[in-house]
PDB file of C-alpha atoms in Angstrom:
ATOM      1  CA  MET C   1     114.132  96.889  88.504  1.00 62.00           C
ATOM      2  CA  GLU C   2     115.639  98.943  91.250  1.00 85.00           C
ATOM      3  CA  ASN C   3     115.798  98.055  94.941  1.00 90.00           C
ATOM      4  CA  TYR C   4     115.872 101.544  96.446  1.00 87.00           C
ATOM      5  CA  VAL C   5     114.052 104.857  96.261  1.00 85.00           C
ATOM      6  CA  TYR C   6     116.387 107.804  96.679  1.00 82.00           C
ATOM      7  CA  LEU C   7     115.039 110.832  98.492  1.00 77.00           C
ATOM      8  CA  ASN C   8     116.929 114.054  97.952  1.00 69.00           C
ATOM      9  CA  ARG C   9     116.582 116.225 100.993  1.00 61.00           C
ATOM     10  CA  PHE C  10     117.215 119.922 100.680  1.00 57.00           C
ATOM     11  CA  ASN C  11     120.435 119.975 102.675  1.00 65.00           C
ATOM     12  CA  ASN C  12     124.053 118.982 102.214  1.00 72.00           C
ATOM     13  CA  SER C  13     123.863 115.828 104.360  1.00 73.00           C
ATOM     14  CA  GLY C  14     123.414 113.514 101.403  1.00 74.00           C
ATOM     15  CA  THR C  15     120.761 111.290  99.911  1.00 76.00           C
ATOM     16  CA  LEU C  16     118.439 109.016 101.837  1.00 79.00           C
ATOM     17  CA  ALA C  17     117.706 105.616 100.258  1.00 83.00           C
ATOM     18  CA  LEU C  18     114.674 103.546 101.245  1.00 86.00           C
ATOM     19  CA  SER C  19     114.787  99.830 100.503  1.00 90.00           C
ATOM     20  CA  LYS C  20     112.097  97.970  98.592  1.00 91.00           C
ATOM     21  CA  LYS C  21     111.484  96.001 101.808  1.00 92.00           C
ATOM     22  CA  VAL C  22     110.242  99.190 103.486  1.00 90.00           C
ATOM     23  CA  PHE C  23     107.520  99.570 100.870  1.00 91.00           C
ATOM     24  CA  VAL C  24     106.577  95.882 101.029  1.00 90.00           C
ATOM     25  CA  SER C  25     106.202  96.213 104.814  1.00 89.00           C
ATOM     26  CA  LEU C  26     103.972  99.267 104.362  1.00 89.00           C
ATOM     27  CA  GLY C  27     101.804  97.322 101.929  1.00 90.00           C
ATOM     28  CA  GLU C  28     101.504  94.347 104.265  1.00 88.00           C
ATOM     29  CA  HIS C  29     100.599  96.692 107.125  1.00 88.00           C
ATOM     30  CA  ALA C  30      97.873  98.250 104.972  1.00 89.00           C
ATOM     31  CA  LEU C  31      96.373  94.842 104.199  1.00 88.00           C
ATOM     32  CA  ASN C  32      96.504  93.827 107.848  1.00 87.00           C
ATOM     33  CA  SER C  33      94.691  97.046 108.762  1.00 89.00           C
ATOM     34  CA  VAL C  34      91.702  96.300 106.522  1.00 89.00           C
ATOM     35  CA  LYS C  35      89.586  93.746 108.378  1.00 88.00           C
ATOM     36  CA  GLU C  36      87.651  92.611 105.276  1.00 87.00           C
ATOM     37  CA  VAL C  37      90.783  91.177 103.642  1.00 85.00           C
ATOM     38  CA  ILE C  38      91.078  87.391 103.985  1.00 80.00           C
ATOM     39  CA  LYS C  39      94.568  86.399 105.032  1.00 75.00           C
ATOM     40  CA  ARG C  40      95.833  83.386 103.106  1.00 68.00           C
ATOM     41  CA  THR C  41      98.322  81.458 105.217  1.00 62.00           C
ATOM     42  CA  ASN C  42      99.149  77.838 105.925  1.00 56.00           C
ATOM     43  CA  LYS C  43      98.901  76.156 109.347  1.00 60.00           C
ATOM     44  CA  LYS C  44     102.276  77.573 110.383  1.00 59.00           C
ATOM     45  CA  GLY C  45     101.189  81.134 109.580  1.00 57.00           C
ATOM     46  CA  ILE C  46     103.372  81.447 106.506  1.00 55.00           C
ATOM     47  CA  ASN C  47     101.921  83.627 103.765  1.00 57.00           C
ATOM     48  CA  LEU C  48     100.994  81.487 100.759  1.00 52.00           C
ATOM     49  CA  ASN C  49     100.480  84.189  98.131  1.00 59.00           C
ATOM     50  CA  ASP C  50     102.113  87.381  97.041  1.00 69.00           C
ATOM     51  CA  ASP C  51      99.429  89.788  98.207  1.00 84.00           C
ATOM     52  CA  VAL C  52     101.775  92.768  97.937  1.00 90.00           C
ATOM     53  CA  ILE C  53     104.040  93.229  94.934  1.00 91.00           C
ATOM     54  CA  VAL C  54     106.336  96.245  94.874  1.00 92.00           C
ATOM     55  CA  ASN C  55     108.449  97.386  91.948  1.00 93.00           C
ATOM     56  CA  ILE C  56     110.638 100.445  91.805  1.00 91.00           C
ATOM     57  CA  LYS C  57     111.456 102.062  88.499  1.00 91.00           C
ATOM     58  CA  ASP C  58     112.856 105.529  87.825  1.00 88.00           C
ATOM     59  CA  ASN C  59     112.606 106.336  91.548  1.00 85.00           C
ATOM     60  CA  LYS C  60     108.853 105.658  91.535  1.00 88.00           C
ATOM     61  CA  VAL C  61     107.140 102.973  93.640  1.00 90.00           C
ATOM     62  CA  PHE C  62     104.590 100.725  91.918  1.00 93.00           C
ATOM     63  CA  TYR C  63     102.250  98.794  94.214  1.00 93.00           C
ATOM     64  CA  ARG C  64     100.179  95.829  93.064  1.00 94.00           C
ATOM     65  CA  PHE C  65      97.791  94.255  95.546  1.00 93.00           C
ATOM     66  CA  ASN C  66      96.024  90.927  95.024  1.00 90.00           C
ATOM     67  CA  VAL C  67      93.315  90.755  97.662  1.00 89.00           C
ATOM     68  CA  LEU C  68      90.690  88.152  98.569  1.00 87.00           C
ATOM     69  CA  VAL C  69      87.476  89.224 100.336  1.00 88.00           C
ATOM     70  CA  GLU C  70      84.149  87.609 101.176  1.00 88.00           C
ATOM     71  CA  LYS C  71      81.405  87.794  98.545  1.00 88.00           C
ATOM     72  CA  ASP C  72      79.225  90.279 100.465  1.00 89.00           C
ATOM     73  CA  VAL C  73      81.983  92.878 100.975  1.00 89.00           C
ATOM     74  CA  ASP C  74      81.957  96.230  99.141  1.00 91.00           C
ATOM     75  CA  VAL C  75      84.943  95.903  96.786  1.00 91.00           C
ATOM     76  CA  ASP C  76      85.225  99.632  96.116  1.00 93.00           C
ATOM     77  CA  GLN C  77      85.343 100.374  99.843  1.00 93.00           C
ATOM     78  CA  VAL C  78      88.145  97.830 100.350  1.00 91.00           C
ATOM     79  CA  LYS C  79      90.132  99.368  97.485  1.00 93.00           C
ATOM     80  CA  SER C  80      89.590 102.828  98.898  1.00 93.00           C
ATOM     81  CA  ASN C  81      90.676 101.767 102.405  1.00 92.00           C
ATOM     82  CA  ILE C  82      93.879 100.138 101.160  1.00 92.00           C
ATOM     83  CA  SER C  83      94.701 103.093  98.936  1.00 92.00           C
ATOM     84  CA  ASP C  84      94.087 105.591 101.754  1.00 92.00           C
ATOM     85  CA  ILE C  85      96.298 103.696 104.200  1.00 91.00           C
ATOM     86  CA  ILE C  86      99.156 103.356 101.702  1.00 90.00           C
ATOM     87  CA  THR C  87      98.930 106.998 100.672  1.00 89.00           C
ATOM     88  CA  THR C  88      98.926 108.215 104.274  1.00 89.00           C
ATOM     89  CA  ASN C  89     101.849 105.996 105.263  1.00 86.00           C
ATOM     90  CA  LEU C  90     103.928 106.994 102.241  1.00 86.00           C
ATOM     91  CA  LEU C  91     103.318 110.678 102.823  1.00 85.00           C
ATOM     92  CA  MET C  92     104.278 110.354 106.483  1.00 84.00           C
ATOM     93  CA  ILE C  93     107.454 108.354 105.848  1.00 78.00           C
ATOM     94  CA  CYS C  94     108.823 109.726 102.588  1.00 75.00           C
ATOM     95  CA  ASP C  95     106.781 112.788 101.727  1.00 65.00           C
ATOM     96  CA  VAL C  96     108.174 113.140  98.210  1.00 60.00           C
ATOM     97  CA  ALA C  97     108.287 109.602  96.764  1.00 65.00           C
ATOM     98  CA  PRO C  98     105.977 109.257  93.738  1.00 76.00           C
ATOM     99  CA  PHE C  99     103.904 106.090  93.685  1.00 85.00           C
ATOM    100  CA  ASP C 100     101.240 104.195  91.759  1.00 90.00           C
ATOM    101  CA  ILE C 101      98.748 101.763  93.290  1.00 92.00           C
ATOM    102  CA  GLU C 102      96.836  98.989  91.506  1.00 93.00           C
ATOM    103  CA  ILE C 103      94.462  96.844  93.565  1.00 92.00           C
ATOM    104  CA  LYS C 104      92.878  93.646  92.267  1.00 92.00           C
ATOM    105  CA  VAL C 105      90.129  92.275  94.494  1.00 90.00           C
ATOM    106  CA  LYS C 106      88.749  88.775  94.142  1.00 88.00           C
ATOM    107  CA  GLN C 107      85.617  87.804  96.029  1.00 87.00           C
ATOM    108  CA  ASN C 108      85.531  84.440  97.806  1.00 81.00           C
ATOM    109  CA  LYS C 109      82.793  82.127  96.563  1.00 75.00           C
TER     110      LYS C 109
END
């Protein structure tokens, strides 16, 4: 797997490379923006699970989200909210990076 997405701008200044960490941060921001998502942390506030998994292959970003919500929450709405936030952020930051989003939602019992 690759660690950077290379954006070719239409000038002679060179190529811009965005680190995988940038895309992980965008994913974490998206999850924090959706209030229905249950945050799984320990007493010290350290994240216990990999809620956001990012892979880069052939200059394309692949997002995988593993989300926990309460049982009475509309799962499709949560997926839509996360997808909309990620799409908007990616278009604002790197308007040409292709991406794929997969969201798995588990309801709390």
